[in-house]
GROMACS .gro file of C-alpha atoms in nm:
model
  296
    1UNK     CA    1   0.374  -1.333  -2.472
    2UNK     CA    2   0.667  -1.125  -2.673
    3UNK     CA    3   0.537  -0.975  -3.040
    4UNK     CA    4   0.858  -0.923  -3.266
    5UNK     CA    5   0.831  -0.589  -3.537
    6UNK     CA    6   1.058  -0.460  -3.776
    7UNK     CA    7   0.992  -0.137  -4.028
    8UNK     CA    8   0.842  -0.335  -4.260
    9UNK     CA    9   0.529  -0.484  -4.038
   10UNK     CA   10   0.236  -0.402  -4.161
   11UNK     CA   11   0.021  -0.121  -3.923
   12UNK     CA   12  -0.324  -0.365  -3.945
   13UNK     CA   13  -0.065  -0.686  -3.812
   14UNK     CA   14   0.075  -0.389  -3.541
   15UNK     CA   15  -0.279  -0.373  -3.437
   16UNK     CA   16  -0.370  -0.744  -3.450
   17UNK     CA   17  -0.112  -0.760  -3.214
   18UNK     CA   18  -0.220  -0.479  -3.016
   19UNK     CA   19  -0.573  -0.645  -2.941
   20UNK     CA   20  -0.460  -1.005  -2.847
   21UNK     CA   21  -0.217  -0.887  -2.624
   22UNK     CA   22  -0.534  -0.686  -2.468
   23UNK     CA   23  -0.766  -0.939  -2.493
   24UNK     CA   24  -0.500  -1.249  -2.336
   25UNK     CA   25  -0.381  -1.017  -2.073
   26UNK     CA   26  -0.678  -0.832  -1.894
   27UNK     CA   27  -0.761  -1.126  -1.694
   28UNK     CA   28  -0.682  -0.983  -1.374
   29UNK     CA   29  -0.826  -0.588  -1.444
   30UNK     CA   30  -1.165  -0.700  -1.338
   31UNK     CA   31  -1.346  -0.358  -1.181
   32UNK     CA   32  -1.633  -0.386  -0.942
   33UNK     CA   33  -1.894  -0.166  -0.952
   34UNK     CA   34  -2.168  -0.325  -0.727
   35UNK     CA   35  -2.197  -0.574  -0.475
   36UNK     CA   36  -2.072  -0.886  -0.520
   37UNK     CA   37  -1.782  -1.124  -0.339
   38UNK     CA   38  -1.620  -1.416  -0.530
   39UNK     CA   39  -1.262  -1.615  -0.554
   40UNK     CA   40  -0.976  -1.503  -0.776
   41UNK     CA   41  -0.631  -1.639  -0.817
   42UNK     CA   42  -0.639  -1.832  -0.494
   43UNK     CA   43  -0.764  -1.576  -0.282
   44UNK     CA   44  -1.126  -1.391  -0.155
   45UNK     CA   45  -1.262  -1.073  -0.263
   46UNK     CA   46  -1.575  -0.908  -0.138
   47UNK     CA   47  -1.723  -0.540  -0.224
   48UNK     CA   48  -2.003  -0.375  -0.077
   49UNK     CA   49  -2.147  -0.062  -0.165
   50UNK     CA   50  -2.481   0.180  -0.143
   51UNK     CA   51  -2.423   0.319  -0.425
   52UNK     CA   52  -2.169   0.614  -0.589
   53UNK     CA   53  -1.872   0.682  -0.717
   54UNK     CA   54  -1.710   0.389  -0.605
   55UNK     CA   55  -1.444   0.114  -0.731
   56UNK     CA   56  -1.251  -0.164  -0.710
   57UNK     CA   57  -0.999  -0.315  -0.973
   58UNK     CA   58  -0.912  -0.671  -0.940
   59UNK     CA   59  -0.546  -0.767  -0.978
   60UNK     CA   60  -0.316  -1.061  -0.983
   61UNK     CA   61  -0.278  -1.224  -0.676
   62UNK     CA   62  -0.342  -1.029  -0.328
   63UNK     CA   63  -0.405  -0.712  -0.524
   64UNK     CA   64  -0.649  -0.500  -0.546
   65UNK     CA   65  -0.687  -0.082  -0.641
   66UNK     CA   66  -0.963   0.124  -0.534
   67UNK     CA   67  -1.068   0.478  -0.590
   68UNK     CA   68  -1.385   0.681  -0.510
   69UNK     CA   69  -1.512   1.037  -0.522
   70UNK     CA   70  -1.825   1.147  -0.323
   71UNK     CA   71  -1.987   0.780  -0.300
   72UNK     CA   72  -2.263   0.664  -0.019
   73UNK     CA   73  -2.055   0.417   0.212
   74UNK     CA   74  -1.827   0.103   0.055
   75UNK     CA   75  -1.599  -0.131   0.179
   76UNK     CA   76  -1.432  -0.394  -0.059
   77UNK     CA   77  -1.086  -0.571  -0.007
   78UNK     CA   78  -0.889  -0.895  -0.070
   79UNK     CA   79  -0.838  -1.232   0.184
   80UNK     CA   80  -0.946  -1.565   0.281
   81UNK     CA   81  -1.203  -1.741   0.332
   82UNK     CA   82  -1.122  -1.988   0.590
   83UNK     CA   83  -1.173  -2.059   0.945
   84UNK     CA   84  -0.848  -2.020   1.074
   85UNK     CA   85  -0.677  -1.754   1.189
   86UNK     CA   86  -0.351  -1.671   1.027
   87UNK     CA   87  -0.088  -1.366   0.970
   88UNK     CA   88  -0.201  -1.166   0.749
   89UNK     CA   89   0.084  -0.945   0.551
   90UNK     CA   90   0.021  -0.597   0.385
   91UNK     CA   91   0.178  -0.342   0.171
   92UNK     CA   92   0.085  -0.067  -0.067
   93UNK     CA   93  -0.064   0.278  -0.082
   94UNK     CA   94  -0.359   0.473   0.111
   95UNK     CA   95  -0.448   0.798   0.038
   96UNK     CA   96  -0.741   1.035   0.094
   97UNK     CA   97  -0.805   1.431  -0.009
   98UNK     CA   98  -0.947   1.667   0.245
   99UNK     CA   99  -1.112   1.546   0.540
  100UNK     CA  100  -1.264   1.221   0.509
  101UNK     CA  101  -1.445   0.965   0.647
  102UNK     CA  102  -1.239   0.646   0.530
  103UNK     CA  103  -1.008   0.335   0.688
  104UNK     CA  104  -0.751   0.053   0.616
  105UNK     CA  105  -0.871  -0.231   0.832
  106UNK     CA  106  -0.851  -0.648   0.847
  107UNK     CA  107  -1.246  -0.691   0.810
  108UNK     CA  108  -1.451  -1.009   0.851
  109UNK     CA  109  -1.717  -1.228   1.019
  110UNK     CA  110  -1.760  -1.486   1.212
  111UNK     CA  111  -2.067  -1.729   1.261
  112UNK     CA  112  -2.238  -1.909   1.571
  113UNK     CA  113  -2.230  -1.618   1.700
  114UNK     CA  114  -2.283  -1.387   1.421
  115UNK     CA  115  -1.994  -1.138   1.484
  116UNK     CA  116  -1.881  -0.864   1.281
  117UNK     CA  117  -1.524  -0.726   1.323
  118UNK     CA  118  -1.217  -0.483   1.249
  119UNK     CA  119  -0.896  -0.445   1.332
  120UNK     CA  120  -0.830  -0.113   1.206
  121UNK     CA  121  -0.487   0.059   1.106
  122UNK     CA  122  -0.569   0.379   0.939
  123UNK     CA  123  -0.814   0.584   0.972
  124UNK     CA  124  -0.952   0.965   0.832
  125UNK     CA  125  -1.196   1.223   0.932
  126UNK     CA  126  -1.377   0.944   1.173
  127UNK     CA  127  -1.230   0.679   1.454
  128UNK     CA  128  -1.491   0.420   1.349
  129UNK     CA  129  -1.536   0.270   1.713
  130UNK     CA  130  -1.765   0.592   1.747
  131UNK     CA  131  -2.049   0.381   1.714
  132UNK     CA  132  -2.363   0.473   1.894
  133UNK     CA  133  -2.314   0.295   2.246
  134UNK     CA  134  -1.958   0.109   2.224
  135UNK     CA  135  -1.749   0.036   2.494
  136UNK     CA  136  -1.403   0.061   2.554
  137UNK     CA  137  -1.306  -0.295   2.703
  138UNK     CA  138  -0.924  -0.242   2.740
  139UNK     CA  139  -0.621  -0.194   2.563
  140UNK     CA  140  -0.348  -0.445   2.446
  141UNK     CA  141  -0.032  -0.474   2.286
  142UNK     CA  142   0.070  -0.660   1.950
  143UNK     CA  143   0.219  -0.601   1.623
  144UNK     CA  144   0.405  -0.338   1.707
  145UNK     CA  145   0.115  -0.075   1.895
  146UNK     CA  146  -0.145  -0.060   2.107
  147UNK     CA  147  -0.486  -0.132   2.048
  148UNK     CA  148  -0.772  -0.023   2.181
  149UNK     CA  149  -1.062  -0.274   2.191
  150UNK     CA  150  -1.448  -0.197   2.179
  151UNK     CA  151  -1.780  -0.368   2.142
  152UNK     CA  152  -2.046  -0.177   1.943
  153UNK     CA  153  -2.331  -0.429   2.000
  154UNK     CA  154  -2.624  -0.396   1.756
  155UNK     CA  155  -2.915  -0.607   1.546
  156UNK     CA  156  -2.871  -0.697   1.161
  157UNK     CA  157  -3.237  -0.811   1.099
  158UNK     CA  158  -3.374  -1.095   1.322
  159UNK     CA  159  -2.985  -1.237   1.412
  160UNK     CA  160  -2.832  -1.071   1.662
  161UNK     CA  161  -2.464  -0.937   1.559
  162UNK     CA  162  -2.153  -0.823   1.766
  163UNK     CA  163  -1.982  -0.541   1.562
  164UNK     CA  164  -1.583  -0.539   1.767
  165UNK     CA  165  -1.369  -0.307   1.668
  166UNK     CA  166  -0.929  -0.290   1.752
  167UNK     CA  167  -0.855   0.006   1.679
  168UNK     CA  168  -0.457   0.080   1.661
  169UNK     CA  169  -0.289   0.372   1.853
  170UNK     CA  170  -0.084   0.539   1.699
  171UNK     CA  171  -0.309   0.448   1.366
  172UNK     CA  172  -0.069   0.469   1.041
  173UNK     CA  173   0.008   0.742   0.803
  174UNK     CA  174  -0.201   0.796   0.494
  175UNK     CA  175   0.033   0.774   0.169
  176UNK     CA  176   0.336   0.439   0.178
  177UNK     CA  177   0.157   0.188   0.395
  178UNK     CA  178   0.274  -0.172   0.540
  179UNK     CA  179   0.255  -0.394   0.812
  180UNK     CA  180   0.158  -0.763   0.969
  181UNK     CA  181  -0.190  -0.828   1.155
  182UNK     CA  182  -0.105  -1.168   1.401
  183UNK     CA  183  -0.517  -1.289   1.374
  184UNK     CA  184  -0.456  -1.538   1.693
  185UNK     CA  185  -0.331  -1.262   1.904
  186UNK     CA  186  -0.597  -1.005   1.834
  187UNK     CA  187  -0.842  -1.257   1.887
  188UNK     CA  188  -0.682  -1.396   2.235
  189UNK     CA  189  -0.718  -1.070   2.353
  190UNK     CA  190  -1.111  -1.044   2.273
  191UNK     CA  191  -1.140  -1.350   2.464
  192UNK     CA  192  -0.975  -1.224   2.772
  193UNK     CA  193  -1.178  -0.942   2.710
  194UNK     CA  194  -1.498  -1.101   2.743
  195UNK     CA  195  -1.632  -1.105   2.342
  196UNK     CA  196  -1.719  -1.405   2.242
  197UNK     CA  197  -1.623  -1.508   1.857
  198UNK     CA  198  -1.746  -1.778   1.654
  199UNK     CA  199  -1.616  -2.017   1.378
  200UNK     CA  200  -1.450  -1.770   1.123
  201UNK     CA  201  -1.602  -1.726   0.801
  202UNK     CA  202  -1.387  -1.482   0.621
  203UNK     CA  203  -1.158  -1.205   0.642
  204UNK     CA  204  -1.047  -0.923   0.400
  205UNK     CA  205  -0.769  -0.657   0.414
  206UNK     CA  206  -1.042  -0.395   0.337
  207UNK     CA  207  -1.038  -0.050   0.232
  208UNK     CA  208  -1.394   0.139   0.337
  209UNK     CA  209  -1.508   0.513   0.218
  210UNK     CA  210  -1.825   0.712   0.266
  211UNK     CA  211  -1.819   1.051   0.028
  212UNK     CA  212  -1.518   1.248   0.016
  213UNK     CA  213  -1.187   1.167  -0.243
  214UNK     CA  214  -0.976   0.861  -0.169
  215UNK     CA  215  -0.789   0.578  -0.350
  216UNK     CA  216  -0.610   0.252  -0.227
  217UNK     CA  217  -0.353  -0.020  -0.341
  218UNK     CA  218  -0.335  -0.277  -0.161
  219UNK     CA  219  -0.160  -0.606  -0.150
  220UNK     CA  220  -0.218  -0.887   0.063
  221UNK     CA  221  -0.008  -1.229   0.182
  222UNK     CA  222   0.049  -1.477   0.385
  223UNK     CA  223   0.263  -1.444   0.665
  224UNK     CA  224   0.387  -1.647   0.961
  225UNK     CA  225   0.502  -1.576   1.352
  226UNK     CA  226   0.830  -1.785   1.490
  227UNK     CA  227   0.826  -1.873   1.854
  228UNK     CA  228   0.926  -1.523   1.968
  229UNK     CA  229   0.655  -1.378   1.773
  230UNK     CA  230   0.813  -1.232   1.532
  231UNK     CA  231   0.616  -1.211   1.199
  232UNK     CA  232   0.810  -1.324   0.842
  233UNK     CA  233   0.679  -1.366   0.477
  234UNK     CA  234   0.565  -1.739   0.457
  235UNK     CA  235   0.744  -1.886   0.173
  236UNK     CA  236   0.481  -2.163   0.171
  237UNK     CA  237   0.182  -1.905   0.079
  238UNK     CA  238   0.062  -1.942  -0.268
  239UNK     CA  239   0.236  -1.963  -0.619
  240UNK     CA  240   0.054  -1.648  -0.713
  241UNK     CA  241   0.153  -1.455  -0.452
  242UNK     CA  242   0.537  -1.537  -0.502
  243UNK     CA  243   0.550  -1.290  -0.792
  244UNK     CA  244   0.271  -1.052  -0.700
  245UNK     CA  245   0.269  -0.997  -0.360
  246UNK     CA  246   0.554  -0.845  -0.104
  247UNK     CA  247   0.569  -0.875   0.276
  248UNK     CA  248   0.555  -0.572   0.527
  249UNK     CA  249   0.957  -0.603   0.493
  250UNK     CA  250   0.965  -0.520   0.177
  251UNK     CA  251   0.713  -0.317   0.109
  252UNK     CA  252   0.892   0.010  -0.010
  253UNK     CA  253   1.076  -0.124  -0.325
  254UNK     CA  254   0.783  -0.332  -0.400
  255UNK     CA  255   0.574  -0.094  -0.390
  256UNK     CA  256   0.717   0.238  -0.573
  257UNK     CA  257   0.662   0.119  -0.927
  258UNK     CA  258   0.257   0.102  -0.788
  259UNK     CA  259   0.230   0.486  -0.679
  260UNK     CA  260   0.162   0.640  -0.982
  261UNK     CA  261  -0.171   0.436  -1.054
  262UNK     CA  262  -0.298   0.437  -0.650
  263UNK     CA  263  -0.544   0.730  -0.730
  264UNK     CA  264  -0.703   0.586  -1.078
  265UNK     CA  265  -0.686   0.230  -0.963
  266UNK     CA  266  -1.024   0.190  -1.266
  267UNK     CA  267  -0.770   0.287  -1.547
  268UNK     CA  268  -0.448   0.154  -1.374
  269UNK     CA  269  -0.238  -0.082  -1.338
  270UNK     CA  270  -0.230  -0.342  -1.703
  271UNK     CA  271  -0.503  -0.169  -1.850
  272UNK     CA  272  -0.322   0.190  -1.886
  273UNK     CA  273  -0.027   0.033  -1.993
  274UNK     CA  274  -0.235  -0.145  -2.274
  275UNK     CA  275  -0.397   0.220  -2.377
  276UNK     CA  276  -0.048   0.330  -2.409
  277UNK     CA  277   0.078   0.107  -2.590
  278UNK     CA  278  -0.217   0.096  -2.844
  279UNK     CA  279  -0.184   0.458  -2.941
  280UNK     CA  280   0.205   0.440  -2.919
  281UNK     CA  281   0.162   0.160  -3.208
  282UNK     CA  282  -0.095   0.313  -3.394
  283UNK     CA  283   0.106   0.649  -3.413
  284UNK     CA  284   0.368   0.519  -3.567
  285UNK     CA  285   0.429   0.659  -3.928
  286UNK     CA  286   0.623   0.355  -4.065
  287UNK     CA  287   0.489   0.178  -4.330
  288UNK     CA  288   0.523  -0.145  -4.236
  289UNK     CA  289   0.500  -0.494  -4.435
  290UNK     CA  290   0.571  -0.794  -4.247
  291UNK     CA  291   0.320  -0.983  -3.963
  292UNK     CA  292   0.380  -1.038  -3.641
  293UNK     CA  293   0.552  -1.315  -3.454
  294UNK     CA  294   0.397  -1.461  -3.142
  295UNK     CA  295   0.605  -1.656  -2.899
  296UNK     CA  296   0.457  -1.841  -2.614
   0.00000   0.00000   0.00000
């Protein structure tokens, strides 16, 4: 959508302007608040939370922004839901203040057995295979580090759950963050490890926080291993994700234009460019006569 002005528009057609482009464009600025999971723009979302300070923003394609401040424990994140494994691509920002309990993990579930997993790649204050009970099972290699793999089994109700954790040594630097998760491999490596996993239900690239300061953006993609193993952007993944989303490869460039909104991912992104733009308009002393010109 492109809005043409010259001196002479009038301010009320400035601000007619103003509010369909806000209106038309906000569609992917959704924030979550409270629990809920969904589809948008070809991929899964999912947020949890107890309650807090605590929020996630929506955008196009694999994107998502968080941010909370002193909030009981959340997770939320974008993916698939789909049995099959695949490579999962990420890129964006991950940032916490102080000393925090807070991670950057590939979450999901699987059913038949009900299993509950992470393959984590940051971390804060807290390793989260600390559980109460877990076991360290082994170590393995893939995607560039070792991982360390543990079973924290535990009961969710009347169903019996497995809660596995890979946990990545060395885990990955708070700040510029990127990388590829190989599902297949991870999973292989559970197997030979004993854990048994069922049909996959969903997974998320998930960012999880319990009090403290933190913020996240995050994008997610599709990626794909050659023979050798090496992973590469799929060029097959999505339409939506050809414009919005970056591999690991690329993450830097991609990425730099995002900093500046990764800690107020609520009021980031679209939606603070909109608020700008408003009161730039508005401001203007021109008296101005003609409308405004909208080309599709």
């Amino acid at each position: 959508m492109i809005f043409h002005f010259t001196r002479n528009t009038s301010l009320a057609a400035v601000v007619s302007a103003c509010v369909i482009f806000l209106t038309s464009s906000n569609a992917y600025s959704e924030v979550l608040t409270k629990t809920t999971q969904g589809s948008q723009d070809g991929f899964y979302y999912s947020f949890w939370s107890e309650g807090g300070d605590a929020a996630l923003s929506l955008e196009a394609g694999g994107r998502y922004t968080t941010q909370w401040s002193n909030s009981e424990n959340w997770f939320g994140g974008k993916g698939w839901k789909s049995p099959n494994p695949r490579v999962v691509n990420y890129s964006g920002f991950f940032n916490i203040k102080g000393s925090v309990n807070a991670y950057l993990s590939l979450y999901g579930w699987s059913r038949t057995p009900s299993v509950e997993f992470y393959i984590v790649e940051s971390w804060g204050a807290y390793n989260p295979a600390s559980c109460g009970g877990s076991k360290l099972l082994g170590v393995y290699q893939t995607d560039g580090a070792n991982y360390e793999i543990y079973d924290c089994p535990r009961q969710l109700g009347i169903n019996p759950a497995g809660l596995y954790f890979s946990i990545r040594n060395p885990k990955k630097s708070f700040g510029a963050i990127s990388g590829s998760i190989d599902m297949a491999k991870h999973f292989d490596a559970w197997k030979r490890a004993g854990l048994e996993l069922g049909t996959l239900d969903y997974v998320i690239m998930a960012t999880e926080g319990y009090q403290g300061q933190g913020s996240s953006d995050i994008t997610v993609s599709n990626g794909s291993a050659d023979s050798s193993g090496n992973v590469s952007s799929s060029s097959s993944s999505s339409s939506s994700n050809s414009s919005s989303s970056s591999s690991s490869s690329s993450s830097s460039s991609s990425n730099s234009s995002s900093s500046a909104i990764a800690g107020s991912a609520p009021l980031g992104g679209a939606l603070g460019i909109k608020f700008f733009l408003l009161t730039f308009l508005a401001g203007l002393g021109f008296n101005l006569t003609a409308s405004a010109r909208r080309l599709g």
